[in-house]
Short mmCIF file of C-alpha atoms and ligand atoms in Angstrom, two decimals:
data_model
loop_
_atom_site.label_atom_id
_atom_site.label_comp_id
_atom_site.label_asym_id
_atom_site.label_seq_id
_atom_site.Cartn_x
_atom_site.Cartn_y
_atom_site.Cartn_z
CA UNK W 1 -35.21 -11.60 -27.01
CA UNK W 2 -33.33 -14.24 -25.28
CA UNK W 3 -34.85 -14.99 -21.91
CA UNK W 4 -32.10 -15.32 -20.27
CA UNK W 5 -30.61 -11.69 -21.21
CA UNK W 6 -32.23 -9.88 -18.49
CA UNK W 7 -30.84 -12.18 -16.31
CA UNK W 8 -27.29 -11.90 -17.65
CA UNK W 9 -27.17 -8.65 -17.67
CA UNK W 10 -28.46 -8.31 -14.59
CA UNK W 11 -25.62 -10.48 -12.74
CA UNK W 12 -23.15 -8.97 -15.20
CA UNK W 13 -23.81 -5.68 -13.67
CA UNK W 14 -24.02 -6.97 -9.85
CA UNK W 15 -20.23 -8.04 -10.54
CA UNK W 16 -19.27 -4.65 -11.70
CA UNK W 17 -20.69 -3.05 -9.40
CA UNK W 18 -19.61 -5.32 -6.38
CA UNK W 19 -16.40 -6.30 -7.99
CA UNK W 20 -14.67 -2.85 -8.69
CA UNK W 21 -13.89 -1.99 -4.82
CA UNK W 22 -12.91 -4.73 -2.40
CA UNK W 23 -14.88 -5.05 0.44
CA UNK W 24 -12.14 -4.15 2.40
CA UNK W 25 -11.47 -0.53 0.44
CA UNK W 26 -10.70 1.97 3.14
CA UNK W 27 -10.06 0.02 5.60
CA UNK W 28 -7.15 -1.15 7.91
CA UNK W 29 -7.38 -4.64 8.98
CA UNK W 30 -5.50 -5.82 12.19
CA UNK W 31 -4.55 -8.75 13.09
CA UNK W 32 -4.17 -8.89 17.30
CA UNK W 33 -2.80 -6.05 19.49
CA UNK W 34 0.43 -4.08 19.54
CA UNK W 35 -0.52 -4.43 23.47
CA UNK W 36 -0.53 -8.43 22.96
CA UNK W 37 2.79 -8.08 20.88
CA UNK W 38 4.43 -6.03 23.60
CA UNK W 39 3.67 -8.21 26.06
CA UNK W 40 5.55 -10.94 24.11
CA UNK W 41 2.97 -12.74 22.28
CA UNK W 42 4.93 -13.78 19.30
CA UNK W 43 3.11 -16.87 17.88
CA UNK W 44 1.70 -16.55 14.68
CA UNK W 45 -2.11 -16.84 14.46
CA UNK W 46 -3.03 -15.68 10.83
CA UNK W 47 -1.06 -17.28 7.00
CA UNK W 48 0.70 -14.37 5.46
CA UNK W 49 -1.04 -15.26 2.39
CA UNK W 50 -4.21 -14.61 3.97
CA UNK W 51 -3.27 -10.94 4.73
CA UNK W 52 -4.05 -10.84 0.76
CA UNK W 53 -7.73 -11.19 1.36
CA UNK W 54 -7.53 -7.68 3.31
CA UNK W 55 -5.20 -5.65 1.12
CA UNK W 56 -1.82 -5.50 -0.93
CA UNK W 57 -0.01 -3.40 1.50
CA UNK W 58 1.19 -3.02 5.14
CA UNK W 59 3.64 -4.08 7.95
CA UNK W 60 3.92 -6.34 10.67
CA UNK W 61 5.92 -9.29 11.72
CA UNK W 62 6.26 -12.63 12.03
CA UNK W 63 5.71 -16.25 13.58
CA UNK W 64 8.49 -16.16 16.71
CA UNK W 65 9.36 -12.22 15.78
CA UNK W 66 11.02 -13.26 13.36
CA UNK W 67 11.67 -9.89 11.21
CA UNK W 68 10.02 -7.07 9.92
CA UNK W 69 7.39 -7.30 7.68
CA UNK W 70 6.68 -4.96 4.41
CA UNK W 71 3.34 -5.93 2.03
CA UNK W 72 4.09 -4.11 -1.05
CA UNK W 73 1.91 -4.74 -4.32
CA UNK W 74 0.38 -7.66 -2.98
CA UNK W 75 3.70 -9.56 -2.36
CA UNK W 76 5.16 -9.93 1.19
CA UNK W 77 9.09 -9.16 2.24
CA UNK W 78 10.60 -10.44 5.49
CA UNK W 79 13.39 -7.99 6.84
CA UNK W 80 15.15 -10.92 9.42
CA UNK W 81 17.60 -9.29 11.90
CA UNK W 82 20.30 -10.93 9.58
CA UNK W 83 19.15 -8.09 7.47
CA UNK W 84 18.85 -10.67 4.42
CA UNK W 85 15.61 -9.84 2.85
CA UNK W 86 13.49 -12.77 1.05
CA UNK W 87 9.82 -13.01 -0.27
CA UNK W 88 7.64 -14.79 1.94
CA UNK W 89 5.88 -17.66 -0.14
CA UNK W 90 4.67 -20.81 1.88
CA UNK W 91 2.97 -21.70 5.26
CA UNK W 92 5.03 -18.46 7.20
CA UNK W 93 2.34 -16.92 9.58
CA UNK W 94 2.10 -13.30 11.52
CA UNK W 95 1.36 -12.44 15.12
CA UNK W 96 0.46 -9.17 14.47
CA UNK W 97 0.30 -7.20 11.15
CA UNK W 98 -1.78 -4.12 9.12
CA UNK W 99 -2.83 -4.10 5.97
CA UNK W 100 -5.13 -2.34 3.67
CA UNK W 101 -5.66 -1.73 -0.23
CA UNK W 102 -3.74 0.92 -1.09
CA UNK W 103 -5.87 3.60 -3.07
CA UNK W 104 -3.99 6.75 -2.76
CA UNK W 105 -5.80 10.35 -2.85
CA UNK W 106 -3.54 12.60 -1.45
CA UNK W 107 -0.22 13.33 -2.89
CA UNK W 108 3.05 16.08 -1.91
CA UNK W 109 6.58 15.90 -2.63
CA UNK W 110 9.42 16.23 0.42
CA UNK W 111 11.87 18.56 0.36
CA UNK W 112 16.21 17.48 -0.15
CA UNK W 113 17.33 16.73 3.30
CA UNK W 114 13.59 16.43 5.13
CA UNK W 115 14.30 14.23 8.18
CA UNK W 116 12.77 11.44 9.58
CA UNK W 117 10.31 13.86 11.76
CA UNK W 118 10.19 16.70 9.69
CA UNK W 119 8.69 14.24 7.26
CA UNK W 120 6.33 13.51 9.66
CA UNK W 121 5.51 17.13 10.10
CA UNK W 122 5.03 17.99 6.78
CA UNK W 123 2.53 14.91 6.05
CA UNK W 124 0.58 16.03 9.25
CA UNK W 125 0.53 19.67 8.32
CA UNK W 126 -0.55 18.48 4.90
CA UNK W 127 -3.52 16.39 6.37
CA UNK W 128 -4.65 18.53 8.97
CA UNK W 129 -6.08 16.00 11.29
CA UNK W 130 -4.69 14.38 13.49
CA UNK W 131 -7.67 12.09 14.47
CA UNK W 132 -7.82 10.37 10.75
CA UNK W 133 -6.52 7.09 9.96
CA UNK W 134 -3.99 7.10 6.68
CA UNK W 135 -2.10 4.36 4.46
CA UNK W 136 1.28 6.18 3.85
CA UNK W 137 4.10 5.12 0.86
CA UNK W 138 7.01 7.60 0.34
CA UNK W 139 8.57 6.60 -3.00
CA UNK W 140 11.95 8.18 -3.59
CA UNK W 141 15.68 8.36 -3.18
CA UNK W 142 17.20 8.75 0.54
CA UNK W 143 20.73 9.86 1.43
CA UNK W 144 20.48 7.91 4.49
CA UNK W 145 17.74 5.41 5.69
CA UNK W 146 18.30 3.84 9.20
CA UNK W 147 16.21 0.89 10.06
CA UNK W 148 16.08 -2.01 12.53
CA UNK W 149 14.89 -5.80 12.74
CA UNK W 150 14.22 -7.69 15.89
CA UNK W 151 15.74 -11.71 16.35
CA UNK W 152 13.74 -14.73 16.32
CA UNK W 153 12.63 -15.74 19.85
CA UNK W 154 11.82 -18.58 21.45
CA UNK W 155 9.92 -19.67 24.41
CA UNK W 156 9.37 -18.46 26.86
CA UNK W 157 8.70 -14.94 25.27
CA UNK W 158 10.03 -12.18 27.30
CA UNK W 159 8.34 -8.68 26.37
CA UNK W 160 9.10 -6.68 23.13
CA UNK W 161 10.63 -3.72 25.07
CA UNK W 162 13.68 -6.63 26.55
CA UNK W 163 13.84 -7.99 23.24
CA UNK W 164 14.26 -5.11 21.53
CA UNK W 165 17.85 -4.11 23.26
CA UNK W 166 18.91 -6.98 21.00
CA UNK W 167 17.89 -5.43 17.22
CA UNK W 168 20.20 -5.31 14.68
CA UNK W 169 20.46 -1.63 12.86
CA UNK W 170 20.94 -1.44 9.46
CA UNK W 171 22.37 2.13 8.64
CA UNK W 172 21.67 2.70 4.63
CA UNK W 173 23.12 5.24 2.21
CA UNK W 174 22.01 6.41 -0.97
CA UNK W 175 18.97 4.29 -1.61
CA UNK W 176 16.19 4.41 -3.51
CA UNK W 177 13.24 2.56 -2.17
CA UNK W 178 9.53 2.50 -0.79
CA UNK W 179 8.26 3.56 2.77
CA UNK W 180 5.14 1.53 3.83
CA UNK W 181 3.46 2.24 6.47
CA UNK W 182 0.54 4.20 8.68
CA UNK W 183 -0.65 7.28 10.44
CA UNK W 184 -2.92 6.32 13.41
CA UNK W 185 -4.71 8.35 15.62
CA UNK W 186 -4.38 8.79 19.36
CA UNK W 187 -6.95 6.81 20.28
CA UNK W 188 -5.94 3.46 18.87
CA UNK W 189 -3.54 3.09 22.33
CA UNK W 190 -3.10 -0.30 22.98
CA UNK W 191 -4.51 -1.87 19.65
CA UNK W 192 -1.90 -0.41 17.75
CA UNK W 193 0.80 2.41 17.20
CA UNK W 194 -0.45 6.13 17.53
CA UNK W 195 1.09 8.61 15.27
CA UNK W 196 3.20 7.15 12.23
CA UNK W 197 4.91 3.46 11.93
CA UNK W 198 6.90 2.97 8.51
CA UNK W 199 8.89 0.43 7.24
CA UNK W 200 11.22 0.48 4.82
CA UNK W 201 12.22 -2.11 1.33
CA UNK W 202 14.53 -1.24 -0.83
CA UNK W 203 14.33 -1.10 -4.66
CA UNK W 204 16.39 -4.15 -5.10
CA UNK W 205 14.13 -5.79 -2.45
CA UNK W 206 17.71 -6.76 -0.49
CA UNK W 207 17.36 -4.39 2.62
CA UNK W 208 15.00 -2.80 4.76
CA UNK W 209 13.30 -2.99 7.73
CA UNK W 210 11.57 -1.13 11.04
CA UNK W 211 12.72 2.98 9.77
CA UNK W 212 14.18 4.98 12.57
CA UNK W 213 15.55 7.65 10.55
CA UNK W 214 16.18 8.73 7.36
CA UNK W 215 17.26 12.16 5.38
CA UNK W 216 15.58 12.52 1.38
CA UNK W 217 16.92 13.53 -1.22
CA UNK W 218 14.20 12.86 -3.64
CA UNK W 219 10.81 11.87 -2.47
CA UNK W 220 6.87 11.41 -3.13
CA UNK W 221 4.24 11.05 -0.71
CA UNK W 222 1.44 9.05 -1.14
CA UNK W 223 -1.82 8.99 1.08
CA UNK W 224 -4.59 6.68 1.41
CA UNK W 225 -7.29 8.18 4.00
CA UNK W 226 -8.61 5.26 5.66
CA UNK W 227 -12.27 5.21 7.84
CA UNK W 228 -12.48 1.57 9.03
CA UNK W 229 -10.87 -0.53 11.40
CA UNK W 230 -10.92 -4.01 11.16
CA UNK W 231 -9.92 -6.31 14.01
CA UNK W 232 -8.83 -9.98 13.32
CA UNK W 233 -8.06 -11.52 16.88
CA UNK W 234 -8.13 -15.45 15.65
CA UNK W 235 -6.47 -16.72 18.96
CA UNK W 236 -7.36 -14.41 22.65
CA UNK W 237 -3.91 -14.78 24.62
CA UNK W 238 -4.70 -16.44 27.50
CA UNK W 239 -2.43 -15.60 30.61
CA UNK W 240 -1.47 -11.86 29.20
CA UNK W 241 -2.29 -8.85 31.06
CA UNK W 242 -3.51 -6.85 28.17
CA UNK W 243 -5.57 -3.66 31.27
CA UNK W 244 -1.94 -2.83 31.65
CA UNK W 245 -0.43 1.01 30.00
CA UNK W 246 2.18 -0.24 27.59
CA UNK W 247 3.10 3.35 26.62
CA UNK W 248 6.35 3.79 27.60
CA UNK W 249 6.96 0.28 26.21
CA UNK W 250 5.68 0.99 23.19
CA UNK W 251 7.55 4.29 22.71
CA UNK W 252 10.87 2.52 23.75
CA UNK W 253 10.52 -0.17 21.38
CA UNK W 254 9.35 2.11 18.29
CA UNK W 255 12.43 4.85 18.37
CA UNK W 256 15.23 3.16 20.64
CA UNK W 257 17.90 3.24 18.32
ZN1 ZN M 1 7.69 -1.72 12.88
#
């Protein structure tokens, strides 16, 4: 026998085994603070194209604030407060963004007319937990989808919760599309957004953004149950008091509408 068999085989099975899960299965990668973003840290720190290394879907935003941001199979979408939705190809980077590989376990179907919050409900009720870290994607048909973008900004930054008095809201009817987004627990409080943060992209890939509400009529839930959390924090913000409670900010900010 061939010497070198064992030795072939040998690495042939290393890459199989090593090479079927990403390193990064089950876990949400970060990059920054929703604390950092609040306080109006808006340069980008981290090439979209990089979020690839970390998973094929998430949300976030961009260099300046400029738009929403959905990952969906591995490609990027930029929801601009123009509300003219493009694929994000060269150098564009992100101040603050989560992403994971999406391996869905869990699976239910909404009801006709589920709302925004019942939604919610009926995903928690179906998990049970409320401590547990989870990928979401609703696939489906909505009667009405209501979503926001935030503008561009420029220096000086003033804080998210001033800048987001000036969002643009898209109100959508009859569209089919995907939900992206994640249920976090309590406890990540200033790191990033407890309870659920979803953004929407149409089928078309024209429309979307930041959901605030929405009715289904035709829906499918998929969940991802996530254990890790993985911090990227390339550039510390100097000059940002990040020891203050951004709560109210944040709550403002997520569900002003
Ligand atoms: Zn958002």
């Amino acid at each position: 026998m061939n010497r070198l068999f064992p030795v072939a085989f040998g690495l042939l099975l290393l890459i199989a085994v090593t090479g079927c899960r990403t390193p990064y299965a089950d876990t949400v990668t970060q990059v920054a603070t929703i604390d950092a973003l609040l306080a109006g840290v808006y340069d980008g720190t981290v090439p979209c194209r990089d979020l690839r290394r970390y998973g094929d879907f998430g949300i976030g935003t961009f260099d300046h604030l400029d738009g929403e941001m959905v990952m969906l199979d591995g490609r990027v979408y930029q929801v601009p407060s123009t509300g003219v939705v493009r694929e994000v190809h060269g150098p564009l980077t992100t101040p603050f963004a989560s992403v994971c590989p999406f391996l869905p376990t869990i699976e239910l179907e909404l009801a006709t007319g589920t709302d925004f919050a019942a939604a919610q409900q009926a995903i928690s009720d179906r998990l049970g937990n409320a401590n547990g870290v989870y990928a979401i994607h609703l696939r489906g048909t909505f009667s009405r989808m209501k979503t926001r973008s935030v503008p561009a900004q420029t220096k000086p930054y003033r804080p998210l919760a001033e800048v987001a008095k000036e969002q643009s809201v898209f109100a959508m009817a009859e569209v089919t599309g995907d939900v992206v987004g994640f249920y976090l627990p309590p406890f990540v409080k200033g790191i990033n957004v407890p309870g659920y943060h979803l953004h929407f992209l149409n089928a078309d890939r024209t429309q979307g953004g930041h959901i605030l509400d929405f009715a289904v009529k035709q829906a499918m839930v998929e969940i991802d149950p996530l254990d890790k959390l993985y911090l990227v924090l390339p550039e510390p913000p100097a000059n940002v008091d990040l020891g203050k409670d951004r709560s109210q900010e944040l709550h403002q900010v997520e569900t002003s509408r």
